[in-house]
Amino acid sequence: MKKFITVLGLVSLVALAACDSAQENKVENAYENQADALDNQADNMEAAADNLTGSAENAAENAADVLENKADATREAGEKAGDAVENKM
């Protein structure tokens, strides 16, 4: 499901990229790269959680959820920063 959402997000970004300025895209891409890194960390944490049991597994899964939330917040911040750049032009 997460991969589907990621693909959907990337498709949306590509569609929006046609309408955005180069500077706006640069800003949004920087945030997107940070968000992707957080998603990768979350994926690694979830993989590690599969090898744990009990409360350790729950703690790792919760940490992965926190990373995913940070990734989402980073993407949202990137969109806002990109919009701010676009509005200045």
Coordinates of N, CA, C and O in Angstrom, one line a residue:
M1 N 0.8 -1.2 0.0 CA 0.0 0.0 0.0 C 0.9 1.3 0.0 O 0.6 2.2 -0.7
K2 N 2.0 1.2 0.8 CA 2.8 2.4 0.9 C 3.5 2.7 -0.4 O 3.6 3.8 -0.8
K3 N 3.9 1.6 -1.2 CA 4.5 1.8 -2.5 C 3.5 2.4 -3.4 O 3.9 3.3 -4.3
F4 N 2.2 2.0 -3.4 CA 1.2 2.6 -4.2 C 1.1 4.1 -4.0 O 1.0 4.9 -4.9
I5 N 1.1 4.4 -2.7 CA 0.9 5.9 -2.3 C 2.1 6.6 -2.8 O 2.0 7.7 -3.4
T6 N 3.3 6.0 -2.7 CA 4.6 6.7 -3.2 C 4.5 6.9 -4.7 O 4.8 8.0 -5.2
V7 N 4.1 5.9 -5.4 CA 4.0 6.0 -6.9 C 2.9 7.0 -7.2 O 3.2 7.8 -8.1
L8 N 1.8 7.0 -6.5 CA 0.8 8.0 -6.8 C 1.3 9.4 -6.6 O 1.0 10.3 -7.3
G9 N 2.1 9.6 -5.5 CA 2.7 10.9 -5.2 C 3.6 11.3 -6.3 O 3.7 12.5 -6.7
L10 N 4.5 10.4 -6.7 CA 5.4 10.7 -7.8 C 4.7 11.1 -9.1 O 5.1 12.0 -9.8
V11 N 3.6 10.4 -9.4 CA 2.9 10.7 -10.6 C 2.3 12.1 -10.5 O 2.3 12.9 -11.4
S12 N 1.8 12.4 -9.3 CA 1.2 13.7 -9.1 C 2.3 14.8 -9.2 O 2.1 15.9 -9.8
L13 N 3.5 14.5 -8.7 CA 4.6 15.5 -8.8 C 5.0 15.7 -10.3 O 5.2 16.9 -10.7
V14 N 5.0 14.7 -11.0 CA 5.3 14.8 -12.5 C 4.3 15.6 -13.2 O 4.6 16.5 -14.0
A15 N 3.0 15.4 -12.9 CA 2.0 16.2 -13.5 C 2.1 17.6 -13.1 O 1.9 18.5 -14.0
L16 N 2.4 17.9 -11.9 CA 2.5 19.3 -11.4 C 3.8 19.9 -11.9 O 3.8 21.2 -12.1
A17 N 4.8 19.2 -12.2 CA 6.1 19.7 -12.6 C 5.9 20.5 -13.9 O 6.6 21.5 -14.2
A18 N 5.0 20.1 -14.8 CA 4.8 20.8 -16.0 C 4.3 22.2 -15.8 O 4.5 23.1 -16.7
C19 N 3.7 22.5 -14.7 CA 3.1 23.8 -14.4 C 4.1 24.7 -13.5 O 3.8 25.9 -13.4
D20 N 5.1 24.1 -13.0 CA 5.9 24.8 -12.0 C 7.1 25.4 -12.6 O 7.6 25.0 -13.7
S21 N 7.7 26.4 -11.9 CA 8.9 27.0 -12.4 C 10.1 26.1 -12.0 O 10.0 25.3 -11.1
A22 N 11.2 26.4 -12.6 CA 12.4 25.6 -12.3 C 12.8 25.8 -10.9 O 13.2 24.8 -10.2
Q23 N 12.7 27.0 -10.4 CA 13.1 27.3 -9.0 C 12.2 26.6 -8.0 O 12.6 26.0 -7.0
E24 N 10.9 26.6 -8.3 CA 9.9 25.9 -7.4 C 10.2 24.4 -7.4 O 10.2 23.8 -6.4
N25 N 10.5 23.8 -8.6 CA 10.8 22.4 -8.7 C 12.1 22.1 -7.9 O 12.1 21.0 -7.2
K26 N 13.0 22.9 -7.9 CA 14.3 22.7 -7.2 C 14.0 22.6 -5.7 O 14.5 21.7 -5.0
V27 N 13.3 23.6 -5.2 CA 12.9 23.6 -3.8 C 12.1 22.3 -3.4 O 12.4 21.6 -2.4
E28 N 11.1 22.0 -4.2 CA 10.3 20.9 -3.9 C 11.1 19.6 -4.0 O 10.9 18.7 -3.2
N29 N 12.0 19.5 -4.9 CA 12.8 18.3 -5.1 C 13.7 18.1 -3.9 O 13.9 16.9 -3.5
A30 N 14.2 19.1 -3.4 CA 15.1 19.0 -2.2 C 14.3 18.4 -1.0 O 14.8 17.5 -0.3
Y31 N 13.1 18.9 -0.8 CA 12.3 18.4 0.3 C 11.9 17.0 0.0 O 11.8 16.1 0.9
E32 N 11.5 16.7 -1.3 CA 11.1 15.3 -1.7 C 12.3 14.3 -1.4 O 12.0 13.2 -0.9
N33 N 13.5 14.7 -1.7 CA 14.6 13.9 -1.5 C 14.8 13.6 0.0 O 15.1 12.4 0.4
Q34 N 14.6 14.6 0.9 CA 14.6 14.4 2.3 C 13.5 13.4 2.8 O 13.8 12.5 3.6
A35 N 12.4 13.6 2.2 CA 11.2 12.8 2.6 C 11.5 11.3 2.1 O 11.2 10.4 2.8
D36 N 12.1 11.1 0.9 CA 12.4 9.8 0.5 C 13.4 9.1 1.4 O 13.3 7.9 1.7
A37 N 14.4 9.9 1.9 CA 15.3 9.3 2.8 C 14.7 8.9 4.1 O 15.0 7.8 4.6
L38 N 13.7 9.7 4.6 CA 13.0 9.3 5.8 C 12.1 8.0 5.5 O 12.1 7.1 6.4
D39 N 11.5 8.0 4.3 CA 10.7 6.8 4.0 C 11.6 5.5 3.9 O 11.2 4.4 4.4
N40 N 12.8 5.7 3.4 CA 13.8 4.6 3.3 C 14.2 4.1 4.7 O 14.3 2.9 5.0
Q41 N 14.4 5.1 5.6 CA 14.7 4.7 7.0 C 13.5 4.0 7.7 O 13.7 3.0 8.4
A42 N 12.3 4.4 7.4 CA 11.1 3.8 7.9 C 11.0 2.4 7.4 O 10.7 1.4 8.2
D43 N 11.3 2.2 6.1 CA 11.2 0.8 5.5 C 12.3 -0.1 6.2 O 12.0 -1.2 6.5
N44 N 13.5 0.4 6.4 CA 14.5 -0.3 7.1 C 14.1 -0.7 8.5 O 14.4 -1.8 9.0
M45 N 13.5 0.3 9.2 CA 13.0 0.0 10.5 C 11.9 -1.1 10.6 O 11.9 -1.9 11.4
E46 N 11.0 -1.0 9.6 CA 10.0 -2.0 9.5 C 10.6 -3.4 9.2 O 10.1 -4.4 9.8
A47 N 11.6 -3.4 8.4 CA 12.2 -4.7 8.1 C 12.9 -5.3 9.3 O 12.8 -6.5 9.6
A48 N 13.5 -4.4 10.1 CA 14.2 -4.8 11.3 C 13.1 -5.3 12.3 O 13.3 -6.2 13.1
A49 N 12.0 -4.6 12.4 CA 10.9 -5.0 13.3 C 10.4 -6.4 13.0 O 10.0 -7.1 14.0
D50 N 10.5 -6.8 11.8 CA 10.0 -8.2 11.4 C 10.9 -9.2 12.1 O 10.4 -10.4 12.3
N51 N 12.1 -8.9 12.4 CA 13.0 -9.8 13.1 C 12.9 -9.7 14.6 O 13.7 -10.5 15.3
L52 N 12.1 -8.9 15.1 CA 12.0 -8.7 16.6 C 10.7 -9.3 17.1 O 9.8 -9.7 16.3
T53 N 10.5 -9.4 18.4 CA 9.3 -9.9 18.9 C 8.8 -9.0 20.0 O 9.6 -8.2 20.6
G54 N 7.6 -9.1 20.4 CA 7.0 -8.4 21.5 C 7.1 -6.9 21.5 O 6.9 -6.2 20.5
S55 N 7.5 -6.4 22.7 CA 7.6 -4.9 22.8 C 8.7 -4.3 21.9 O 8.6 -3.2 21.5
A56 N 9.8 -5.0 21.6 CA 10.8 -4.5 20.8 C 10.3 -4.3 19.4 O 10.6 -3.3 18.7
E57 N 9.5 -5.3 18.9 CA 8.8 -5.1 17.6 C 7.9 -3.9 17.5 O 7.9 -3.2 16.6
N58 N 7.1 -3.8 18.6 CA 6.2 -2.6 18.7 C 7.0 -1.3 18.7 O 6.5 -0.4 18.0
A59 N 8.0 -1.3 19.4 CA 8.8 0.0 19.5 C 9.4 0.3 18.1 O 9.4 1.5 17.7
A60 N 9.9 -0.7 17.4 CA 10.5 -0.5 16.1 C 9.4 0.0 15.1 O 9.6 0.9 14.3
E61 N 8.3 -0.6 15.2 CA 7.2 -0.2 14.3 C 6.7 1.2 14.6 O 6.4 1.9 13.7
N62 N 6.7 1.5 15.9 CA 6.3 2.9 16.2 C 7.3 3.9 15.7 O 7.0 5.0 15.2
A63 N 8.6 3.5 15.8 CA 9.6 4.4 15.3 C 9.5 4.6 13.8 O 9.7 5.7 13.2
A64 N 9.1 3.5 13.1 CA 8.9 3.6 11.6 C 7.7 4.5 11.3 O 7.8 5.3 10.4
D65 N 6.7 4.4 12.1 CA 5.5 5.3 11.9 C 5.9 6.8 12.1 O 5.5 7.6 11.4
V66 N 6.8 7.0 13.1 CA 7.2 8.4 13.3 C 8.0 8.9 12.1 O 7.8 10.0 11.7
L67 N 8.9 8.1 11.6 CA 9.6 8.4 10.4 C 8.7 8.7 9.2 O 8.9 9.6 8.4
E68 N 7.7 7.9 9.0 CA 6.8 8.1 7.9 C 6.0 9.4 8.1 O 5.8 10.1 7.1
N69 N 5.6 9.7 9.3 CA 5.0 11.0 9.6 C 5.9 12.2 9.3 O 5.4 13.2 8.7
K70 N 7.2 12.0 9.6 CA 8.1 13.1 9.3 C 8.3 13.2 7.8 O 8.4 14.3 7.3
A71 N 8.3 12.1 7.1 CA 8.4 12.2 5.6 C 7.2 12.9 5.1 O 7.3 13.8 4.2
D72 N 6.0 12.6 5.5 CA 4.8 13.3 5.1 C 4.8 14.8 5.4 O 4.5 15.6 4.5
A73 N 5.3 15.1 6.6 CA 5.4 16.5 7.0 C 6.4 17.2 6.1 O 6.3 18.4 5.7
T74 N 7.5 16.5 5.8 CA 8.6 17.1 5.0 C 8.0 17.4 3.5 O 8.3 18.4 3.0
R75 N 7.3 16.5 3.0 CA 6.7 16.7 1.7 C 5.8 17.9 1.7 O 5.8 18.7 0.8
E76 N 4.9 18.0 2.7 CA 4.0 19.1 2.8 C 4.8 20.4 2.9 O 4.4 21.4 2.3
A77 N 5.8 20.4 3.7 CA 6.6 21.6 3.9 C 7.3 22.0 2.5 O 7.4 23.2 2.2
G78 N 7.7 21.0 1.8 CA 8.3 21.2 0.5 C 7.3 21.9 -0.5 O 7.6 22.8 -1.3
E79 N 6.1 21.4 -0.4 CA 5.0 22.0 -1.3 C 4.8 23.4 -0.9 O 4.7 24.3 -1.8
K80 N 4.7 23.7 0.4 CA 4.5 25.1 0.8 C 5.7 26.0 0.5 O 5.5 27.1 0.0
A81 N 6.9 25.4 0.6 CA 8.1 26.2 0.3 C 8.1 26.5 -1.2 O 8.5 27.6 -1.7
G82 N 7.8 25.5 -2.0 CA 7.7 25.7 -3.5 C 6.7 26.7 -3.9 O 6.9 27.5 -4.7
D83 N 5.5 26.6 -3.2 CA 4.5 27.6 -3.5 C 5.0 29.0 -3.1 O 4.7 30.0 -3.8
A84 N 5.7 29.1 -2.0 CA 6.2 30.5 -1.6 C 7.2 31.0 -2.6 O 7.2 32.2 -2.9
V85 N 8.0 30.1 -3.2 CA 8.9 30.5 -4.2 C 8.2 31.0 -5.5 O 8.5 32.0 -6.1
E86 N 7.2 30.2 -5.8 CA 6.4 30.6 -7.0 C 5.6 31.9 -6.8 O 5.5 32.7 -7.8
N87 N 5.1 32.1 -5.6 CA 4.4 33.4 -5.4 C 5.3 34.6 -5.4 O 4.8 35.7 -5.6
K88 N 6.6 34.4 -5.1 CA 7.5 35.5 -5.2 C 7.9 36.0 -6.6 O 8.4 37.0 -6.8
M89 N 7.6 35.1 -7.5 CA 8.0 35.3 -8.9 C 7.0 36.2 -9.6 O 6.0 36.4 -9.5

